[in-house]
Tab-separated table of C-alpha atoms (C1' of nucleotides) in Angstrom:
chain	number	residue	atom	x	y	z
A	1	UNK	CA	-11.254	-7.701	-6.527
A	2	UNK	CA	-13.420	-4.867	-5.227
A	3	UNK	CA	-12.195	-5.351	-1.674
A	4	UNK	CA	-8.534	-5.481	-2.652
A	5	UNK	CA	-9.166	-2.463	-4.839
A	6	UNK	CA	-10.401	-0.232	-2.051
A	7	UNK	CA	-8.498	-1.637	0.928
A	8	UNK	CA	-5.294	-2.988	-0.575
A	9	UNK	CA	-3.767	-6.453	-0.248
A	10	UNK	CA	-2.579	-6.275	3.335
A	11	UNK	CA	-5.582	-4.218	4.382
A	12	UNK	CA	-7.967	-6.957	3.300
A	13	UNK	CA	-8.099	-9.971	5.602
A	14	UNK	CA	-9.392	-13.365	4.642
A	15	UNK	CA	-12.214	-12.672	7.074
A	16	UNK	CA	-13.122	-9.568	5.042
A	17	UNK	CA	-13.301	-11.716	1.925
A	18	UNK	CA	-15.517	-14.255	3.673
A	19	UNK	CA	-17.843	-11.543	4.955
A	20	UNK	CA	-17.822	-9.380	1.827
A	21	UNK	CA	-18.203	-12.069	-0.812
A	22	UNK	CA	-20.521	-15.071	-0.602
A	23	UNK	CA	-17.592	-17.350	-0.067
A	24	UNK	CA	-16.366	-19.988	2.310
A	25	UNK	CA	-13.078	-19.628	4.132
A	26	UNK	CA	-11.840	-23.052	3.154
A	27	UNK	CA	-13.229	-22.668	-0.346
A	28	UNK	CA	-10.779	-19.862	-1.030
A	29	UNK	CA	-7.893	-22.226	-0.331
A	30	UNK	CA	-9.416	-25.014	-2.394
A	31	UNK	CA	-9.896	-22.707	-5.363
A	32	UNK	CA	-6.832	-20.487	-5.162
A	33	UNK	CA	-4.358	-22.030	-2.749
A	34	UNK	CA	-3.475	-18.892	-0.815
A	35	UNK	CA	-4.481	-15.320	-0.230
A	36	UNK	CA	-1.629	-14.143	-2.421
A	37	UNK	CA	-2.661	-16.327	-5.350
A	38	UNK	CA	-6.207	-15.056	-4.991
A	39	UNK	CA	-4.876	-11.524	-5.080
A	40	UNK	CA	-2.944	-12.218	-8.260
A	41	UNK	CA	-6.114	-13.635	-9.797
A	42	UNK	CA	-7.913	-10.444	-8.778
A	43	UNK	CA	-5.172	-8.415	-10.467
A	44	UNK	CA	-5.683	-10.510	-13.587
A	45	UNK	CA	-9.405	-9.983	-13.520
A	46	UNK	CA	-8.926	-6.270	-12.950
A	47	UNK	CA	-6.853	-5.917	-16.082
A	48	UNK	CA	-9.195	-8.029	-18.168
A	49	UNK	CA	-12.317	-6.151	-17.136
A	50	UNK	CA	-11.690	-2.699	-15.695
A	51	UNK	CA	-8.564	-1.748	-17.628
A	52	UNK	CA	-9.924	-3.318	-20.774
A	53	UNK	CA	-13.153	-1.347	-20.533
A	54	UNK	CA	-11.290	1.844	-19.737
A	55	UNK	CA	-9.073	1.695	-22.819
A	56	UNK	CA	-11.736	0.271	-25.142
A	57	UNK	CA	-12.492	3.624	-26.826
A	58	UNK	CA	-8.831	3.935	-27.733
A	59	UNK	CA	-8.732	0.571	-29.468
A	60	UNK	CA	-11.797	0.973	-31.657
A	61	UNK	CA	-11.022	1.281	-35.395
A	62	UNK	CA	-11.963	4.939	-35.783
A	63	UNK	CA	-10.325	6.132	-32.589
A	64	UNK	CA	-8.417	9.398	-32.543
A	65	UNK	CA	-8.237	12.661	-30.679
A	66	UNK	CA	-11.904	12.591	-29.559
A	67	UNK	CA	-11.363	9.176	-27.966
A	68	UNK	CA	-8.250	10.423	-26.234
A	69	UNK	CA	-10.187	13.359	-24.888
A	70	UNK	CA	-13.006	11.114	-23.716
A	71	UNK	CA	-10.760	8.673	-21.881
A	72	UNK	CA	-8.749	11.407	-20.211
A	73	UNK	CA	-11.972	13.001	-19.019
A	74	UNK	CA	-13.102	9.677	-17.609
A	75	UNK	CA	-9.787	9.288	-15.794
A	76	UNK	CA	-10.128	12.795	-14.391
A	77	UNK	CA	-13.428	11.729	-12.848
A	78	UNK	CA	-11.680	8.925	-10.937
A	79	UNK	CA	-11.288	11.325	-8.040
A	80	UNK	CA	-15.020	11.550	-7.471
A	81	UNK	CA	-16.603	9.606	-4.635
A	82	UNK	CA	-14.859	11.854	-2.173
A	83	UNK	CA	-15.340	12.794	1.420
A	84	UNK	CA	-12.367	10.889	2.858
A	85	UNK	CA	-14.942	8.557	4.344
A	86	UNK	CA	-16.027	5.001	3.923
A	87	UNK	CA	-18.789	3.781	1.743
A	88	UNK	CA	-20.458	1.020	3.664
A	89	UNK	CA	-17.284	-0.873	4.497
A	90	UNK	CA	-13.728	0.247	4.813
A	91	UNK	CA	-13.487	2.031	1.493
A	92	UNK	CA	-10.971	4.855	1.563
A	93	UNK	CA	-12.847	7.364	-0.533
A	94	UNK	CA	-11.894	7.093	-4.193
A	95	UNK	CA	-10.487	3.724	-5.132
A	96	UNK	CA	-8.195	4.878	-7.898
A	97	UNK	CA	-6.636	1.965	-9.784
A	98	UNK	CA	-5.864	-1.443	-8.322
A	99	UNK	CA	-2.574	-1.852	-10.170
A	100	UNK	CA	-1.262	1.598	-9.226
A	101	UNK	CA	-2.366	1.159	-5.634
A	102	UNK	CA	-0.551	-2.156	-5.561
A	103	UNK	CA	2.598	-0.510	-6.870
A	104	UNK	CA	2.439	1.943	-3.991
A	105	UNK	CA	1.707	-0.716	-1.402
A	106	UNK	CA	3.932	-3.588	-2.495
A	107	UNK	CA	6.372	-2.119	-5.001
A	108	UNK	CA	8.012	-4.915	-6.984
A	109	UNK	CA	7.895	-7.267	-4.043
A	110	UNK	CA	7.389	-10.471	-5.984
A	111	UNK	CA	7.989	-11.222	-9.623
A	112	UNK	CA	4.326	-12.072	-10.307
A	113	UNK	CA	3.503	-8.562	-9.195
A	114	UNK	CA	6.275	-7.112	-11.340
A	115	UNK	CA	4.850	-8.999	-14.269
A	116	UNK	CA	1.413	-7.549	-13.638
A	117	UNK	CA	2.581	-3.963	-13.468
A	118	UNK	CA	4.654	-4.167	-16.609
A	119	UNK	CA	1.751	-5.838	-18.397
A	120	UNK	CA	-0.453	-2.981	-17.205
A	121	UNK	CA	1.928	-0.353	-18.531
A	122	UNK	CA	2.223	-2.150	-21.814
A	123	UNK	CA	-1.544	-2.345	-22.252
A	124	UNK	CA	-1.850	1.377	-21.628
A	125	UNK	CA	1.016	2.217	-23.954
A	126	UNK	CA	-0.458	0.176	-26.782
A	127	UNK	CA	-3.916	1.642	-26.341
A	128	UNK	CA	-2.712	5.226	-26.283
A	129	UNK	CA	-0.488	4.463	-29.223
A	130	UNK	CA	-3.391	3.200	-31.320
A	131	UNK	CA	-5.468	6.287	-30.667
A	132	UNK	CA	-2.527	8.567	-31.344
A	133	UNK	CA	-2.013	6.882	-34.703
A	134	UNK	CA	-5.672	7.583	-35.406
A	135	UNK	CA	-5.230	11.198	-34.450
A	136	UNK	CA	-2.270	11.494	-36.782
A	137	UNK	CA	-4.331	9.996	-39.616
A	138	UNK	CA	-7.063	12.555	-38.904
A	139	UNK	CA	-4.560	15.406	-38.902
A	140	UNK	CA	-5.380	16.138	-35.278
A	141	UNK	CA	-1.900	15.479	-33.989
A	142	UNK	CA	0.501	18.287	-33.245
A	143	UNK	CA	3.186	18.510	-35.925
A	144	UNK	CA	6.424	16.726	-35.155
A	145	UNK	CA	4.967	14.505	-32.462
A	146	UNK	CA	6.510	11.074	-32.066
A	147	UNK	CA	3.657	8.648	-31.477
A	148	UNK	CA	5.479	6.205	-29.262
A	149	UNK	CA	6.958	8.902	-27.049
A	150	UNK	CA	3.561	10.551	-26.753
A	151	UNK	CA	2.029	7.182	-25.860
A	152	UNK	CA	4.515	6.802	-23.023
A	153	UNK	CA	3.731	10.312	-21.927
A	154	UNK	CA	0.010	9.557	-21.795
A	155	UNK	CA	0.724	6.342	-19.917
A	156	UNK	CA	2.589	8.313	-17.287
A	157	UNK	CA	-0.269	10.782	-17.042
A	158	UNK	CA	-2.684	7.905	-16.538
A	159	UNK	CA	-0.679	6.615	-13.598
A	160	UNK	CA	-0.579	10.109	-12.115
A	161	UNK	CA	-4.355	10.469	-12.363
A	162	UNK	CA	-4.902	7.132	-10.635
A	163	UNK	CA	-2.788	8.075	-7.632
A	164	UNK	CA	-4.001	11.665	-7.458
A	165	UNK	CA	-7.499	10.238	-7.179
A	166	UNK	CA	-6.423	8.678	-3.870
A	167	UNK	CA	-4.940	11.925	-2.541
A	168	UNK	CA	-7.006	14.686	-1.064
A	169	UNK	CA	-6.275	17.995	-2.711
A	170	UNK	CA	-5.626	16.267	-6.022
A	171	UNK	CA	-8.796	17.228	-7.890
A	172	UNK	CA	-7.594	20.527	-9.318
A	173	UNK	CA	-4.282	18.979	-10.270
A	174	UNK	CA	-6.062	16.223	-12.146
A	175	UNK	CA	-7.996	18.735	-14.203
A	176	UNK	CA	-4.905	20.799	-15.001
A	177	UNK	CA	-2.996	17.688	-15.911
A	178	UNK	CA	-5.674	16.630	-18.378
A	179	UNK	CA	-6.061	20.002	-20.073
A	180	UNK	CA	-2.307	20.550	-20.311
A	181	UNK	CA	-1.764	17.077	-21.678
A	182	UNK	CA	-4.425	17.510	-24.326
A	183	UNK	CA	-2.901	20.836	-25.275
A	184	UNK	CA	0.469	19.192	-25.772
A	185	UNK	CA	-0.904	16.525	-28.062
A	186	UNK	CA	-3.504	18.169	-30.262
A	187	UNK	CA	-2.735	20.101	-33.423
A	188	UNK	CA	-4.833	23.099	-32.463
A	189	UNK	CA	-3.375	23.288	-28.967
A	190	UNK	CA	-6.833	23.007	-27.462
B	1	UNK	CA	10.888	6.403	8.150
B	2	UNK	CA	13.157	4.319	5.947
B	3	UNK	CA	11.348	1.103	6.831
B	4	UNK	CA	7.897	2.559	6.218
B	5	UNK	CA	9.244	4.031	3.009
B	6	UNK	CA	10.307	0.746	1.505
B	7	UNK	CA	7.802	-1.641	3.066
B	8	UNK	CA	4.709	0.492	3.645
B	9	UNK	CA	2.740	1.024	6.823
B	10	UNK	CA	1.035	-2.348	7.073
B	11	UNK	CA	4.065	-4.132	5.714
B	12	UNK	CA	6.225	-2.880	8.562
B	13	UNK	CA	5.625	-4.575	11.900
B	14	UNK	CA	6.626	-3.192	15.254
B	15	UNK	CA	9.098	-6.050	15.384
B	16	UNK	CA	10.670	-4.769	12.164
B	17	UNK	CA	11.068	-1.370	13.771
B	18	UNK	CA	12.663	-2.889	16.852
B	19	UNK	CA	15.077	-4.941	14.768
B	20	UNK	CA	15.798	-2.277	12.157
B	21	UNK	CA	16.255	0.736	14.386
B	22	UNK	CA	18.131	0.835	17.687
B	23	UNK	CA	14.882	1.095	19.556
B	24	UNK	CA	13.009	-0.593	22.333
B	25	UNK	CA	9.555	-2.009	21.841
B	26	UNK	CA	8.068	-0.272	24.823
B	27	UNK	CA	9.984	2.909	24.087
B	28	UNK	CA	8.040	3.366	20.854
B	29	UNK	CA	4.831	3.487	22.831
B	30	UNK	CA	6.268	5.824	25.438
B	31	UNK	CA	7.471	8.222	22.759
B	32	UNK	CA	4.718	7.998	20.165
B	33	UNK	CA	1.730	6.243	21.713
B	34	UNK	CA	0.965	3.897	18.835
B	35	UNK	CA	2.315	2.553	15.593
B	36	UNK	CA	-0.008	4.841	13.641
B	37	UNK	CA	1.171	7.966	15.441
B	38	UNK	CA	4.756	6.935	14.798
B	39	UNK	CA	3.926	6.519	11.136
B	40	UNK	CA	2.421	10.000	10.981
B	41	UNK	CA	5.573	11.355	12.602
B	42	UNK	CA	7.595	9.540	9.934
B	43	UNK	CA	5.437	11.142	7.246
B	44	UNK	CA	6.131	14.516	8.834
B	45	UNK	CA	9.833	13.881	8.915
B	46	UNK	CA	9.784	12.691	5.319
B	47	UNK	CA	8.275	15.935	4.120
B	48	UNK	CA	10.609	18.072	6.191
B	49	UNK	CA	13.744	16.294	5.032
B	50	UNK	CA	13.367	14.330	1.818
B	51	UNK	CA	10.739	16.420	0.079
B	52	UNK	CA	12.341	19.619	1.284
B	53	UNK	CA	15.727	18.580	-0.077
B	54	UNK	CA	14.195	17.442	-3.352
B	55	UNK	CA	12.496	20.747	-4.079
B	56	UNK	CA	15.275	22.937	-2.673
B	57	UNK	CA	16.715	23.832	-6.097
B	58	UNK	CA	13.299	25.135	-7.138
B	59	UNK	CA	13.044	27.477	-4.181
B	60	UNK	CA	16.431	29.120	-4.469
B	61	UNK	CA	16.293	32.801	-5.508
B	62	UNK	CA	17.725	32.366	-8.988
B	63	UNK	CA	15.786	29.249	-9.869
B	64	UNK	CA	14.354	28.828	-13.335
B	65	UNK	CA	14.303	26.419	-16.234
B	66	UNK	CA	17.709	24.864	-15.387
B	67	UNK	CA	16.500	24.056	-11.874
B	68	UNK	CA	13.330	22.517	-13.285
B	69	UNK	CA	15.397	20.400	-15.605
B	70	UNK	CA	17.701	19.335	-12.795
B	71	UNK	CA	14.888	18.299	-10.450
B	72	UNK	CA	13.012	16.418	-13.144
B	73	UNK	CA	16.192	14.538	-13.988
B	74	UNK	CA	16.650	13.643	-10.344
B	75	UNK	CA	13.070	12.379	-10.190
B	76	UNK	CA	13.642	10.300	-13.293
B	77	UNK	CA	16.499	8.584	-11.480
B	78	UNK	CA	14.127	7.483	-8.714
B	79	UNK	CA	13.603	4.267	-10.605
B	80	UNK	CA	17.199	3.197	-10.136
B	81	UNK	CA	18.080	0.639	-7.514
B	82	UNK	CA	16.307	-1.968	-9.548
B	83	UNK	CA	16.416	-5.686	-9.780
B	84	UNK	CA	13.069	-6.320	-8.099
B	85	UNK	CA	15.070	-7.578	-5.177
B	86	UNK	CA	15.720	-6.597	-1.635
B	87	UNK	CA	18.605	-4.537	-0.421
B	88	UNK	CA	19.591	-6.067	2.867
B	89	UNK	CA	16.139	-6.151	4.371
B	90	UNK	CA	12.712	-6.393	2.751
B	91	UNK	CA	13.086	-3.467	0.419
B	92	UNK	CA	10.956	-3.788	-2.700
B	93	UNK	CA	13.429	-2.455	-5.249
B	94	UNK	CA	13.038	1.269	-5.760
B	95	UNK	CA	11.358	2.976	-2.846
B	96	UNK	CA	9.686	5.767	-4.789
B	97	UNK	CA	8.090	8.343	-2.534
B	98	UNK	CA	6.681	7.657	0.915
B	99	UNK	CA	3.684	9.953	0.494
B	100	UNK	CA	2.701	8.556	-2.905
B	101	UNK	CA	3.167	5.001	-1.693
B	102	UNK	CA	0.956	5.793	1.262
B	103	UNK	CA	-1.724	7.176	-1.047
B	104	UNK	CA	-1.700	3.893	-2.942
B	105	UNK	CA	-1.720	1.766	0.190
B	106	UNK	CA	-4.093	3.659	2.460
B	107	UNK	CA	-5.933	6.145	0.244
B	108	UNK	CA	-7.565	8.817	2.357
B	109	UNK	CA	-8.199	6.385	5.172
B	110	UNK	CA	-7.830	8.811	8.037
B	111	UNK	CA	-7.948	12.574	8.085
B	112	UNK	CA	-4.370	12.921	9.373
B	113	UNK	CA	-3.267	11.077	6.260
B	114	UNK	CA	-5.457	13.254	4.052
B	115	UNK	CA	-3.881	16.286	5.615
B	116	UNK	CA	-0.412	14.925	4.831
B	117	UNK	CA	-1.130	14.231	1.175
B	118	UNK	CA	-2.686	17.613	0.530
B	119	UNK	CA	0.209	19.297	2.297
B	120	UNK	CA	2.568	17.304	0.072
B	121	UNK	CA	0.787	18.393	-3.089
B	122	UNK	CA	0.766	21.984	-1.944
B	123	UNK	CA	4.494	21.933	-1.240
B	124	UNK	CA	5.188	20.589	-4.700
B	125	UNK	CA	2.850	23.057	-6.363
B	126	UNK	CA	4.456	26.017	-4.640
B	127	UNK	CA	7.976	24.866	-5.448
B	128	UNK	CA	7.260	24.274	-9.124
B	129	UNK	CA	5.436	27.575	-9.228
B	130	UNK	CA	8.423	29.471	-7.889
B	131	UNK	CA	10.772	27.977	-10.458
B	132	UNK	CA	8.271	28.595	-13.263
B	133	UNK	CA	8.086	32.246	-12.268
B	134	UNK	CA	11.857	32.313	-12.482
B	135	UNK	CA	11.752	30.752	-15.927
B	136	UNK	CA	9.248	33.344	-17.060
B	137	UNK	CA	11.518	36.117	-15.758
B	138	UNK	CA	14.419	34.598	-17.704
B	139	UNK	CA	12.329	34.385	-20.856
B	140	UNK	CA	12.672	30.609	-20.842
B	141	UNK	CA	8.972	29.927	-20.512
B	142	UNK	CA	6.881	28.974	-23.501
B	143	UNK	CA	4.686	31.903	-24.574
B	144	UNK	CA	1.154	31.900	-23.219
B	145	UNK	CA	1.875	29.504	-20.365
B	146	UNK	CA	-0.138	29.994	-17.215
B	147	UNK	CA	2.256	29.496	-14.328
B	148	UNK	CA	-0.199	28.043	-11.837
B	149	UNK	CA	-1.636	25.563	-14.331
B	150	UNK	CA	1.862	24.525	-15.356
B	151	UNK	CA	2.791	24.110	-11.688
B	152	UNK	CA	-0.132	21.748	-11.211
B	153	UNK	CA	0.923	19.912	-14.329
B	154	UNK	CA	4.442	19.439	-12.988
B	155	UNK	CA	3.041	18.320	-9.653
B	156	UNK	CA	1.040	15.640	-11.408
B	157	UNK	CA	4.129	14.548	-13.340
B	158	UNK	CA	6.048	14.295	-10.073
B	159	UNK	CA	3.451	11.931	-8.635
B	160	UNK	CA	3.577	9.852	-11.800
B	161	UNK	CA	7.359	9.527	-11.608
B	162	UNK	CA	7.196	8.407	-7.978
B	163	UNK	CA	4.776	5.588	-8.706
B	164	UNK	CA	6.419	4.570	-11.985
B	165	UNK	CA	9.611	4.127	-9.992
B	166	UNK	CA	7.833	1.331	-8.083
B	167	UNK	CA	6.593	-0.384	-11.258
B	168	UNK	CA	8.765	-2.616	-13.361
B	169	UNK	CA	8.734	-1.540	-16.979
B	170	UNK	CA	8.363	2.081	-15.948
B	171	UNK	CA	11.883	3.293	-16.697
B	172	UNK	CA	11.373	4.223	-20.334
B	173	UNK	CA	8.072	5.868	-19.525
B	174	UNK	CA	9.750	7.982	-16.888
B	175	UNK	CA	12.286	9.260	-19.366
B	176	UNK	CA	9.660	10.055	-21.996
B	177	UNK	CA	7.522	11.777	-19.426
B	178	UNK	CA	10.395	14.023	-18.402
B	179	UNK	CA	11.476	14.980	-21.904
B	180	UNK	CA	7.923	15.597	-23.063
B	181	UNK	CA	7.130	17.663	-20.010
B	182	UNK	CA	10.218	19.814	-20.460
B	183	UNK	CA	9.312	20.308	-24.096
B	184	UNK	CA	5.855	21.519	-23.098
B	185	UNK	CA	7.206	24.082	-20.681
B	186	UNK	CA	10.308	25.577	-22.249
B	187	UNK	CA	10.297	28.374	-24.802
B	188	UNK	CA	12.593	26.599	-27.227
B	189	UNK	CA	10.668	23.349	-27.058
B	190	UNK	CA	13.796	21.525	-25.961
C	1	DG	C1'	28.670	4.879	50.345
C	2	DC	C1'	23.531	4.933	49.909
C	3	DG	C1'	18.557	5.350	48.752
C	4	DA	C1'	15.431	7.269	45.123
C	5	DT	C1'	14.788	7.683	40.361
C	6	DT	C1'	15.329	6.845	35.501
C	7	DG	C1'	15.574	3.952	31.462
C	8	DC	C1'	15.963	-0.210	29.024
C	9	DA	C1'	15.643	-5.578	28.156
C	10	DG	C1'	12.570	-9.139	27.813
C	11	DA	C1'	8.336	-11.667	29.184
C	12	DA	C1'	3.493	-11.685	28.599
C	13	DC	C1'	-1.014	-10.154	26.893
C	14	DA	C1'	-5.353	-10.653	24.122
C	15	DA	C1'	-6.716	-10.257	19.503
C	16	DA	C1'	-6.340	-11.153	14.711
C	17	DC	C1'	-3.804	-13.138	11.107
C	18	DG	C1'	-3.412	-16.967	7.227
C	19	DT	C1'	-4.142	-21.738	6.949
C	20	DT	C1'	-6.064	-26.440	7.801
C	21	DC	C1'	-9.007	-30.021	9.704
C	22	DT	C1'	-13.551	-32.011	11.219
C	23	DT	C1'	-18.175	-32.455	10.955
C	24	DG	C1'	-22.910	-32.828	8.995
C	25	DA	C1'	-26.151	-32.228	5.474
C	26	DA	C1'	-27.351	-32.704	0.694
C	27	DT	C1'	-26.865	-35.118	-3.734
C	28	DG	C1'	-26.507	-38.772	-7.386
C	29	DG	C1'	-26.395	-43.487	-9.149
C	30	DA	C1'	-27.707	-48.326	-8.707
D	1	DT	C1'	-33.430	-47.717	-0.026
D	2	DC	C1'	-28.767	-47.430	0.514
D	3	DC	C1'	-24.031	-46.282	-0.027
D	4	DA	C1'	-20.453	-43.224	-1.937
D	5	DT	C1'	-19.389	-38.746	-3.075
D	6	DT	C1'	-19.635	-33.665	-2.896
D	7	DC	C1'	-20.106	-29.479	-0.816
D	8	DA	C1'	-20.240	-26.177	2.741
D	9	DA	C1'	-20.258	-24.511	7.749
D	10	DG	C1'	-17.476	-23.779	11.456
D	11	DA	C1'	-14.066	-25.134	14.965
D	12	DA	C1'	-9.241	-25.199	15.637
D	13	DC	C1'	-4.339	-24.793	14.305
D	14	DG	C1'	0.135	-22.249	15.281
D	15	DT	C1'	2.000	-17.420	14.211
D	16	DT	C1'	2.231	-12.955	14.279
D	17	DT	C1'	0.111	-8.671	15.231
D	18	DG	C1'	-0.066	-4.274	18.300
D	19	DT	C1'	0.179	-3.233	23.036
D	20	DT	C1'	1.422	-3.485	28.071
D	21	DC	C1'	3.632	-5.060	32.288
D	22	DT	C1'	7.660	-6.736	35.217
D	23	DG	C1'	12.085	-6.650	36.769
D	24	DC	C1'	17.314	-5.426	36.542
D	25	DA	C1'	20.928	-2.093	35.807
D	26	DA	C1'	22.733	2.318	35.944
D	27	DT	C1'	22.579	7.015	37.297
D	28	DC	C1'	22.208	11.054	40.267
D	29	DG	C1'	21.976	13.944	44.448
D	30	DC	C1'	23.652	14.014	49.036
DNA sequence: GCGATTGCAGAACAAACGTTCTTGAATGGA
DNA sequence: TCCATTCAAGAACGTTTGTTCTGCAATCGC
């Protein structure tokens, strides 16, 4: 998963996997059948660990505006680990998000991949939605805000932050995006 | 450029280029030196044609809120050309944006690529900025809006729309993102 | 009409790709 | 102690990759 995350699907050879993990060439095919199936398993694992952990604060019972702020700040820090250079192996600076990177690299090439990206978007939408409901309950939500539209908005912003993290010159934009987004959502406009 | 756009750098072989364009294998190397240099030239061309044409309405003298609305609507239509399937050759549904796709696929792998992505972001920022200035002049800008922050915000939204166009399940999110963004910028909140 | 030059078509290159087979050592039960 | 099974290391498979070389055809100046 880590290798695919930083180098992409096509940029990661089976040899890379053999060298990088403690894994046997033939064992990959016994366990997964093909490089593509392994990649899909890595996508699965990514969503069940990394994405899950990222949105966890939004899904906790008492979540609300403070959780939203916290998660957005964490996303804004995705761009760190800069310097255009590699870290040990062929890492391309910041890794961003595996699912978003895959969208850029492969688009909707196969239907398993399509399924993964729409699952990803749905997870994000639901998580943001839960926290927005909390914010409304706390009176922290800007008047007249539709929760589900705002959740889609935040989902879009999340995707933007993931890709901007992979682009040099994106740091300032990430910060502006976060502050402006928070301003649009919160009751106080802060 | 078209082939790299829909299939990515690593997903496009020299053979694809030979078949797809009216071009000789050896001629590519005489003219460009390597596949990577050709790709960088394609990135250049993309910015000078596609990006340029996309932001043109924002740079015209009288541009303002209507231009912003028009360009955002055009970006929201990036997701069309759906169906997960190919169009003739190995296209992966919607092509999105070559620069954003490249960020997802290659990150900041080489410094020429880093230079391209930051140039891309700067172009967008300047274009949005110009139109926002126009909107302010027309009195269409929400009170208390900082133009340069808003321009960065719109740049981030642009990136989001490009990647969402490559993700299935992103269509509704794209629409919400556009309407919410317009609401945040315009004086009337519409 | 003729020799020098240009430009393109295809063959050929080594290297790396994803995938599969063969071998040899270690293990477990009787 | 011995055989059957499991597991892993690595050689080898045919393709495809990016890159380069070899000829044939056409063109141009004279």
